[in-house]
Amino acid sequence: MITELGLTGLVLHNSPNLVYLTGVNIKTFERPMFLVSNGEEHVLVAPKLDKEKLHRFEASGGKVVVYEDGADIEKLLASLAGSLGIESGKVGFDETVSLRVYRMLCRAIGEIRLVGITDDLLRRRYVKRKDEIENIKRAVNILDEVYRKIEASLEPGLTEAMLSSLIVNWGMELGADEVFFSAVQAGENSAIPHHERSARKIRRGDVVVIDISLTYNNYFGDLTRVFVLGPVDSKLRENYSVVKKAVEEAFSNVKPGRKASFIDDVARNYLSKHGLASFFVHRLGHGLGVEVHEPPYLSPTSDDVLADGNVFTIEPGLYFPGIYGLRLERNVAVLGGEPVYLDSYDVDIVEI
């Protein structure tokens, strides 16, 4: 990659792109961490207190240089650049850095020498390798099992926050690295797409929308399902059947070479035929990988083109403010020219 881009090296901060390139995913908080590479030698500059977390990187042939609090990190980076032969020429960096880190890189490397490579890294992440898809599939398998536990445990009296906490525990017990998002949306809160949790108690008659994303080996799965505590009335069932059918219509139109915006249009047009498009207030889906939201984006304005190896969500929803919301989110991989569902948990409304 370094040679292809006409660079002498790269300096990447702690970010999803560093996770993608190295497999290192640790929180260093206010202490920065960097990968410095000339294409042949790869050095992680990390806080001393995190050294024990980096044995795997060293075992794979990387080198770790640690610093203590108060160290001159800019001087350390400049010294490493010299020892790796990248003290001149263009050096790639990830533009998602904070302003503080960017200024640090400018002083250590030289602003005029820094070349943004974020878009190139995203292009490399766009098509998933077999091992990446297997990791996403395992994350989704864990989610399937979490939803089965929810079905067995959901009852009136639980608060949204209590159930959200249980979901985190179940995910970790089942092998997730991290439960990144655990949204429990009961009753009127289900009409707020990104409501997370509150002290509201779940009551008989509630629609409960549950949206969970978690990681396995640093890769995300992301599913949403709908539960109802009690009989499902005919209008709610009818609306949900439209959402479910919109998923199926979108899925059946997934092909390599098609624009992601076309898939969004398919689902949106289906909702429109039923007079419900105005209640669908977000894009149809997003890619999955080392980030829970990454290309391809299935939205009306997306320029992304689908390809074999893409993994993404399809998640139409309907939101009736102050009343209830409905969303079905499935995870899809494009393999051998055809779409494949990665999730297996019930896609119908689950009556409790």
Short mmCIF file of C-alpha atoms in Angstrom, two decimals:
data_model
loop_
_atom_site.label_atom_id
_atom_site.label_comp_id
_atom_site.label_asym_id
_atom_site.label_seq_id
_atom_site.Cartn_x
_atom_site.Cartn_y
_atom_site.Cartn_z
CA MET A 1 0.00 0.00 0.00
CA ILE A 2 2.78 2.44 0.89
CA THR A 3 4.54 1.99 -2.44
CA GLU A 4 1.25 2.03 -4.38
CA LEU A 5 0.38 5.43 -2.94
CA GLY A 6 3.83 6.90 -3.56
CA LEU A 7 4.56 7.22 0.15
CA THR A 8 7.72 6.59 2.15
CA GLY A 9 5.71 5.44 5.16
CA LEU A 10 2.66 5.94 7.29
CA VAL A 11 1.76 7.06 10.80
CA LEU A 12 -1.69 5.97 11.98
CA HIS A 13 -3.31 6.84 15.29
CA ASN A 14 -5.47 4.54 17.41
CA SER A 15 -8.56 4.15 15.21
CA PRO A 16 -10.69 1.58 13.34
CA ASN A 17 -8.17 1.72 10.49
CA LEU A 18 -5.38 0.76 12.87
CA VAL A 19 -7.58 -2.11 14.12
CA TYR A 20 -8.09 -3.23 10.52
CA LEU A 21 -4.37 -3.20 9.70
CA THR A 22 -2.99 -4.64 12.95
CA GLY A 23 -5.81 -6.33 14.88
CA VAL A 24 -4.86 -4.16 17.87
CA ASN A 25 -7.98 -2.78 19.53
CA ILE A 26 -7.30 -1.27 22.92
CA LYS A 27 -8.54 1.89 24.61
CA THR A 28 -5.65 4.19 25.52
CA PHE A 29 -7.97 7.08 26.48
CA GLU A 30 -6.14 10.43 26.50
CA ARG A 31 -2.78 8.75 25.82
CA PRO A 32 -2.14 8.48 22.06
CA MET A 33 -1.00 5.33 20.27
CA PHE A 34 0.48 5.22 16.78
CA LEU A 35 1.52 2.70 14.15
CA VAL A 36 4.66 3.89 12.36
CA SER A 37 5.65 1.86 9.29
CA ASN A 38 7.89 1.99 6.25
CA GLY A 39 6.12 -1.00 4.68
CA GLU A 40 8.63 -3.54 5.96
CA GLU A 41 9.00 -2.65 9.62
CA HIS A 42 5.94 -1.93 11.75
CA VAL A 43 6.27 -0.20 15.11
CA LEU A 44 3.53 0.56 17.63
CA VAL A 45 4.17 3.55 19.86
CA ALA A 46 2.06 2.93 22.95
CA PRO A 47 1.68 3.97 26.60
CA LYS A 48 3.86 1.87 28.89
CA LEU A 49 0.87 0.68 30.93
CA ASP A 50 -0.60 -0.99 27.80
CA LYS A 51 2.52 -2.97 26.82
CA GLU A 52 1.18 -6.27 28.18
CA LYS A 53 -1.79 -6.02 25.82
CA LEU A 54 0.43 -5.97 22.76
CA HIS A 55 2.14 -9.39 22.84
CA ARG A 56 0.04 -10.58 19.91
CA PHE A 57 1.29 -7.71 17.75
CA GLU A 58 4.88 -8.52 18.70
CA ALA A 59 4.31 -12.22 18.00
CA SER A 60 3.20 -11.32 14.48
CA GLY A 61 6.52 -9.60 13.80
CA GLY A 62 5.74 -6.07 14.94
CA LYS A 63 7.79 -4.03 17.36
CA VAL A 64 6.45 -2.10 20.35
CA VAL A 65 8.02 1.09 21.67
CA VAL A 66 6.49 2.33 24.90
CA TYR A 67 6.52 5.74 26.50
CA GLU A 68 5.85 6.92 30.04
CA ASP A 69 3.57 9.76 31.07
CA GLY A 70 5.24 13.07 30.40
CA ALA A 71 7.39 11.75 27.55
CA ASP A 72 7.98 13.89 24.46
CA ILE A 73 5.91 11.82 22.02
CA GLU A 74 6.59 14.17 19.11
CA LYS A 75 10.33 13.70 19.56
CA LEU A 76 9.82 9.93 19.77
CA LEU A 77 7.81 9.88 16.53
CA ALA A 78 10.38 12.02 14.74
CA SER A 79 13.18 9.72 15.93
CA LEU A 80 11.29 6.63 14.75
CA ALA A 81 10.66 8.21 11.37
CA GLY A 82 14.39 8.69 11.02
CA SER A 83 15.29 5.16 12.10
CA LEU A 84 12.74 3.72 9.66
CA GLY A 85 13.98 5.85 6.77
CA ILE A 86 10.85 7.98 6.46
CA GLU A 87 12.36 11.27 7.65
CA SER A 88 11.71 12.67 4.17
CA GLY A 89 9.06 12.13 1.51
CA LYS A 90 5.31 11.79 1.86
CA VAL A 91 3.85 10.06 4.93
CA GLY A 92 0.29 8.74 5.00
CA PHE A 93 -2.02 9.49 7.91
CA ASP A 94 -5.69 8.98 8.77
CA GLU A 95 -7.67 12.24 8.65
CA THR A 96 -10.01 11.05 11.40
CA VAL A 97 -7.45 12.21 13.98
CA SER A 98 -8.40 14.79 16.55
CA LEU A 99 -7.07 18.31 16.08
CA ARG A 100 -4.72 17.71 19.03
CA VAL A 101 -3.22 14.60 17.41
CA TYR A 102 -3.03 16.29 13.99
CA ARG A 103 -0.99 19.13 15.45
CA MET A 104 1.25 16.57 17.12
CA LEU A 105 1.85 14.84 13.77
CA CYS A 106 2.51 18.15 12.04
CA ARG A 107 5.24 18.99 14.54
CA ALA A 108 6.75 15.49 14.49
CA ILE A 109 6.56 14.75 10.74
CA GLY A 110 5.93 18.09 9.06
CA GLU A 111 2.54 19.27 7.86
CA ILE A 112 3.65 19.55 4.23
CA ARG A 113 4.68 15.87 4.24
CA LEU A 114 1.39 14.48 5.56
CA VAL A 115 -0.95 12.85 3.01
CA GLY A 116 -4.47 11.79 3.97
CA ILE A 117 -5.16 8.12 3.16
CA THR A 118 -8.49 7.58 4.93
CA ASP A 119 -10.43 7.09 1.68
CA ASP A 120 -7.90 4.55 0.45
CA LEU A 121 -8.14 2.60 3.70
CA LEU A 122 -11.94 2.59 3.47
CA ARG A 123 -11.71 1.25 -0.10
CA ARG A 124 -9.52 -1.59 1.15
CA ARG A 125 -12.04 -2.38 3.88
CA TYR A 126 -14.99 -2.26 1.44
CA VAL A 127 -14.76 -5.87 0.27
CA LYS A 128 -14.38 -8.31 3.13
CA ARG A 129 -12.02 -11.27 3.14
CA LYS A 130 -13.30 -14.72 4.08
CA ASP A 131 -11.93 -14.45 7.63
CA GLU A 132 -13.58 -11.06 8.11
CA ILE A 133 -16.94 -12.44 7.01
CA GLU A 134 -16.50 -15.38 9.39
CA ASN A 135 -15.89 -12.97 12.27
CA ILE A 136 -18.99 -10.95 11.37
CA LYS A 137 -20.99 -14.18 11.08
CA ARG A 138 -19.85 -15.23 14.55
CA ALA A 139 -20.87 -11.84 15.96
CA VAL A 140 -24.29 -12.29 14.37
CA ASN A 141 -24.58 -15.84 15.78
CA ILE A 142 -23.99 -14.39 19.25
CA LEU A 143 -26.72 -11.82 18.62
CA ASP A 144 -29.15 -14.59 17.59
CA GLU A 145 -28.51 -16.28 20.94
CA VAL A 146 -28.91 -13.01 22.85
CA TYR A 147 -32.33 -12.51 21.26
CA ARG A 148 -33.38 -16.00 22.32
CA LYS A 149 -32.44 -15.06 25.89
CA ILE A 150 -34.45 -11.85 25.59
CA GLU A 151 -37.48 -13.81 24.40
CA ALA A 152 -37.22 -16.10 27.43
CA SER A 153 -36.77 -13.23 29.92
CA LEU A 154 -38.83 -10.28 28.70
CA GLU A 155 -41.69 -9.48 31.09
CA PRO A 156 -43.61 -6.52 32.51
CA GLY A 157 -41.83 -4.71 35.30
CA LEU A 158 -38.35 -4.79 33.79
CA THR A 159 -37.05 -1.32 33.05
CA GLU A 160 -35.46 -0.55 29.71
CA ALA A 161 -32.17 0.01 31.55
CA MET A 162 -32.36 -3.30 33.42
CA LEU A 163 -32.97 -5.26 30.22
CA SER A 164 -30.20 -3.34 28.44
CA SER A 165 -27.80 -4.34 31.23
CA LEU A 166 -28.83 -7.98 30.95
CA ILE A 167 -28.23 -7.85 27.19
CA VAL A 168 -24.68 -6.60 27.74
CA ASN A 169 -24.00 -9.43 30.21
CA TRP A 170 -25.47 -12.09 27.91
CA GLY A 171 -23.44 -10.85 24.96
CA MET A 172 -20.21 -11.01 26.92
CA GLU A 173 -21.02 -14.43 28.37
CA LEU A 174 -21.64 -15.74 24.85
CA GLY A 175 -18.23 -14.60 23.61
CA ALA A 176 -18.55 -11.02 22.37
CA ASP A 177 -15.52 -8.73 22.70
CA GLU A 178 -17.80 -5.81 23.46
CA VAL A 179 -21.51 -5.01 23.40
CA PHE A 180 -21.27 -1.65 21.70
CA PHE A 181 -24.96 -0.67 21.55
CA SER A 182 -27.83 -2.10 23.55
CA ALA A 183 -31.00 -0.12 22.89
CA VAL A 184 -34.28 -1.11 24.55
CA GLN A 185 -37.17 1.03 23.30
CA ALA A 186 -40.52 0.36 24.96
CA GLY A 187 -43.95 1.78 24.11
CA GLU A 188 -43.75 5.38 22.90
CA ASN A 189 -39.92 5.20 23.06
CA SER A 190 -39.95 2.67 20.23
CA ALA A 191 -40.88 5.56 17.93
CA ILE A 192 -37.49 7.19 18.65
CA PRO A 193 -35.05 5.33 16.35
CA HIS A 194 -31.90 5.87 18.44
CA HIS A 195 -33.41 5.97 21.91
CA GLU A 196 -31.11 3.80 24.03
CA ARG A 197 -32.64 3.13 27.45
CA SER A 198 -34.33 4.78 30.42
CA ALA A 199 -35.88 3.99 33.79
CA ARG A 200 -39.25 3.43 32.06
CA LYS A 201 -40.81 0.12 33.04
CA ILE A 202 -41.93 -2.25 30.32
CA ARG A 203 -45.69 -2.73 30.53
CA ARG A 204 -48.27 -5.16 29.24
CA GLY A 205 -49.32 -4.05 25.75
CA ASP A 206 -45.99 -2.40 24.90
CA VAL A 207 -44.23 -2.67 21.59
CA VAL A 208 -40.55 -3.18 22.45
CA VAL A 209 -37.93 -2.56 19.77
CA ILE A 210 -34.48 -3.91 20.66
CA ASP A 211 -31.38 -2.93 18.68
CA ILE A 212 -28.03 -4.53 19.57
CA SER A 213 -24.57 -4.31 18.04
CA LEU A 214 -21.55 -6.22 19.32
CA THR A 215 -18.16 -7.42 18.15
CA TYR A 216 -16.34 -10.70 17.75
CA ASN A 217 -12.61 -10.51 16.95
CA ASN A 218 -13.16 -6.77 16.36
CA TYR A 219 -15.94 -7.26 13.76
CA PHE A 220 -19.53 -6.08 14.18
CA GLY A 221 -22.92 -7.71 13.94
CA ASP A 222 -25.98 -5.45 14.29
CA LEU A 223 -29.58 -6.69 14.59
CA THR A 224 -32.98 -5.23 15.54
CA ARG A 225 -36.14 -7.14 16.43
CA VAL A 226 -39.63 -6.28 17.65
CA PHE A 227 -41.42 -7.80 20.66
CA VAL A 228 -44.97 -7.17 21.87
CA LEU A 229 -46.14 -7.92 25.38
CA GLY A 230 -49.58 -9.26 24.64
CA PRO A 231 -51.76 -9.83 21.59
CA VAL A 232 -50.75 -7.97 18.42
CA ASP A 233 -53.56 -5.86 17.02
CA SER A 234 -54.37 -6.13 13.34
CA LYS A 235 -53.12 -2.66 12.33
CA LEU A 236 -49.77 -3.14 14.03
CA ARG A 237 -49.41 -6.56 12.43
CA GLU A 238 -50.27 -5.08 9.04
CA ASN A 239 -47.68 -2.31 9.40
CA TYR A 240 -45.04 -4.79 10.48
CA SER A 241 -45.79 -7.06 7.53
CA VAL A 242 -45.04 -4.10 5.24
CA VAL A 243 -41.68 -3.54 6.99
CA LYS A 244 -40.83 -7.23 6.71
CA LYS A 245 -41.79 -7.32 3.03
CA ALA A 246 -39.68 -4.19 2.38
CA VAL A 247 -36.68 -6.12 3.75
CA GLU A 248 -37.43 -9.03 1.44
CA GLU A 249 -37.87 -6.77 -1.60
CA ALA A 250 -34.57 -5.02 -0.92
CA PHE A 251 -32.76 -8.31 -0.29
CA SER A 252 -34.01 -9.90 -3.51
CA ASN A 253 -32.63 -6.96 -5.52
CA VAL A 254 -29.09 -7.11 -4.11
CA LYS A 255 -26.58 -7.82 -6.87
CA PRO A 256 -22.92 -6.91 -7.38
CA GLY A 257 -22.67 -3.85 -9.62
CA ARG A 258 -25.93 -2.31 -8.45
CA LYS A 259 -25.87 1.05 -6.73
CA ALA A 260 -26.62 0.93 -3.02
CA SER A 261 -29.06 3.80 -3.56
CA PHE A 262 -31.12 1.54 -5.85
CA ILE A 263 -31.64 -0.94 -3.00
CA ASP A 264 -32.77 1.92 -0.75
CA ASP A 265 -35.20 3.01 -3.48
CA VAL A 266 -36.68 -0.48 -3.75
CA ALA A 267 -37.57 -0.58 -0.05
CA ARG A 268 -38.70 3.05 0.08
CA ASN A 269 -40.93 2.61 -2.97
CA TYR A 270 -42.53 -0.46 -1.42
CA LEU A 271 -43.35 1.52 1.72
CA SER A 272 -44.67 4.33 -0.48
CA LYS A 273 -47.12 1.97 -2.20
CA HIS A 274 -48.65 1.37 1.20
CA GLY A 275 -48.72 5.06 2.10
CA LEU A 276 -46.02 4.65 4.75
CA ALA A 277 -42.85 6.14 3.26
CA SER A 278 -43.18 9.34 5.28
CA PHE A 279 -42.82 7.29 8.49
CA PHE A 280 -39.44 5.90 7.35
CA VAL A 281 -36.98 8.56 8.51
CA HIS A 282 -33.50 7.08 7.98
CA ARG A 283 -31.41 5.27 5.38
CA LEU A 284 -32.05 1.61 4.60
CA GLY A 285 -28.72 0.29 5.83
CA HIS A 286 -24.99 0.54 6.36
CA GLY A 287 -21.90 -1.60 5.97
CA LEU A 288 -20.48 -3.75 8.77
CA GLY A 289 -16.83 -4.41 9.55
CA VAL A 290 -14.42 -3.07 12.15
CA GLU A 291 -16.92 -0.21 12.48
CA VAL A 292 -20.62 -0.66 13.05
CA HIS A 293 -21.33 1.97 10.39
CA GLU A 294 -19.05 1.95 7.34
CA PRO A 295 -19.45 1.75 3.55
CA PRO A 296 -21.44 0.67 1.68
CA TYR A 297 -24.24 2.98 2.78
CA LEU A 298 -27.71 2.13 1.49
CA SER A 299 -29.24 5.58 1.26
CA PRO A 300 -31.00 7.71 -1.37
CA THR A 301 -27.84 9.75 -2.02
CA SER A 302 -25.19 7.01 -1.77
CA ASP A 303 -22.70 6.61 -4.61
CA ASP A 304 -21.55 3.22 -3.32
CA VAL A 305 -21.76 0.28 -5.72
CA LEU A 306 -22.36 -3.21 -4.31
CA ALA A 307 -19.69 -5.86 -4.75
CA ASP A 308 -19.00 -9.46 -3.79
CA GLY A 309 -17.68 -9.45 -0.25
CA ASN A 310 -19.83 -6.56 0.97
CA VAL A 311 -21.55 -7.04 4.33
CA PHE A 312 -24.31 -4.66 5.35
CA THR A 313 -27.60 -4.19 7.15
CA ILE A 314 -31.08 -3.89 5.67
CA GLU A 315 -33.25 -2.16 8.26
CA PRO A 316 -36.40 -0.32 7.20
CA GLY A 317 -38.51 1.09 10.00
CA LEU A 318 -41.77 2.94 10.62
CA TYR A 319 -42.08 5.49 13.42
CA PHE A 320 -45.34 6.93 14.71
CA PRO A 321 -44.31 9.60 17.25
CA GLY A 322 -45.78 9.20 20.70
CA ILE A 323 -47.33 5.83 19.80
CA TYR A 324 -44.89 3.14 18.66
CA GLY A 325 -42.16 2.28 16.17
CA LEU A 326 -41.25 -0.84 14.18
CA ARG A 327 -37.91 -1.86 12.69
CA LEU A 328 -36.49 -5.10 11.34
CA GLU A 329 -32.74 -5.18 10.86
CA ARG A 330 -31.04 -8.08 9.13
CA ASN A 331 -27.37 -8.61 8.26
CA VAL A 332 -26.55 -9.51 4.66
CA ALA A 333 -23.38 -10.66 2.90
CA VAL A 334 -22.91 -10.72 -0.89
CA LEU A 335 -21.24 -14.02 -1.75
CA GLY A 336 -20.76 -15.51 -5.20
CA GLY A 337 -22.98 -12.84 -6.73
CA GLU A 338 -25.94 -13.47 -4.44
CA PRO A 339 -27.15 -12.04 -1.11
CA VAL A 340 -27.10 -14.28 1.97
CA TYR A 341 -28.70 -13.59 5.34
CA LEU A 342 -26.25 -14.04 8.22
CA ASP A 343 -28.86 -13.94 11.01
CA SER A 344 -31.34 -16.67 11.91
CA TYR A 345 -33.46 -15.36 14.82
CA ASP A 346 -37.22 -14.98 14.22
CA VAL A 347 -38.04 -12.11 11.84
CA ASP A 348 -41.72 -11.95 12.82
CA ILE A 349 -43.08 -9.96 15.76
CA VAL A 350 -42.39 -11.99 18.87
CA GLU A 351 -45.43 -12.07 21.16
CA ILE A 352 -44.64 -12.36 24.87
#
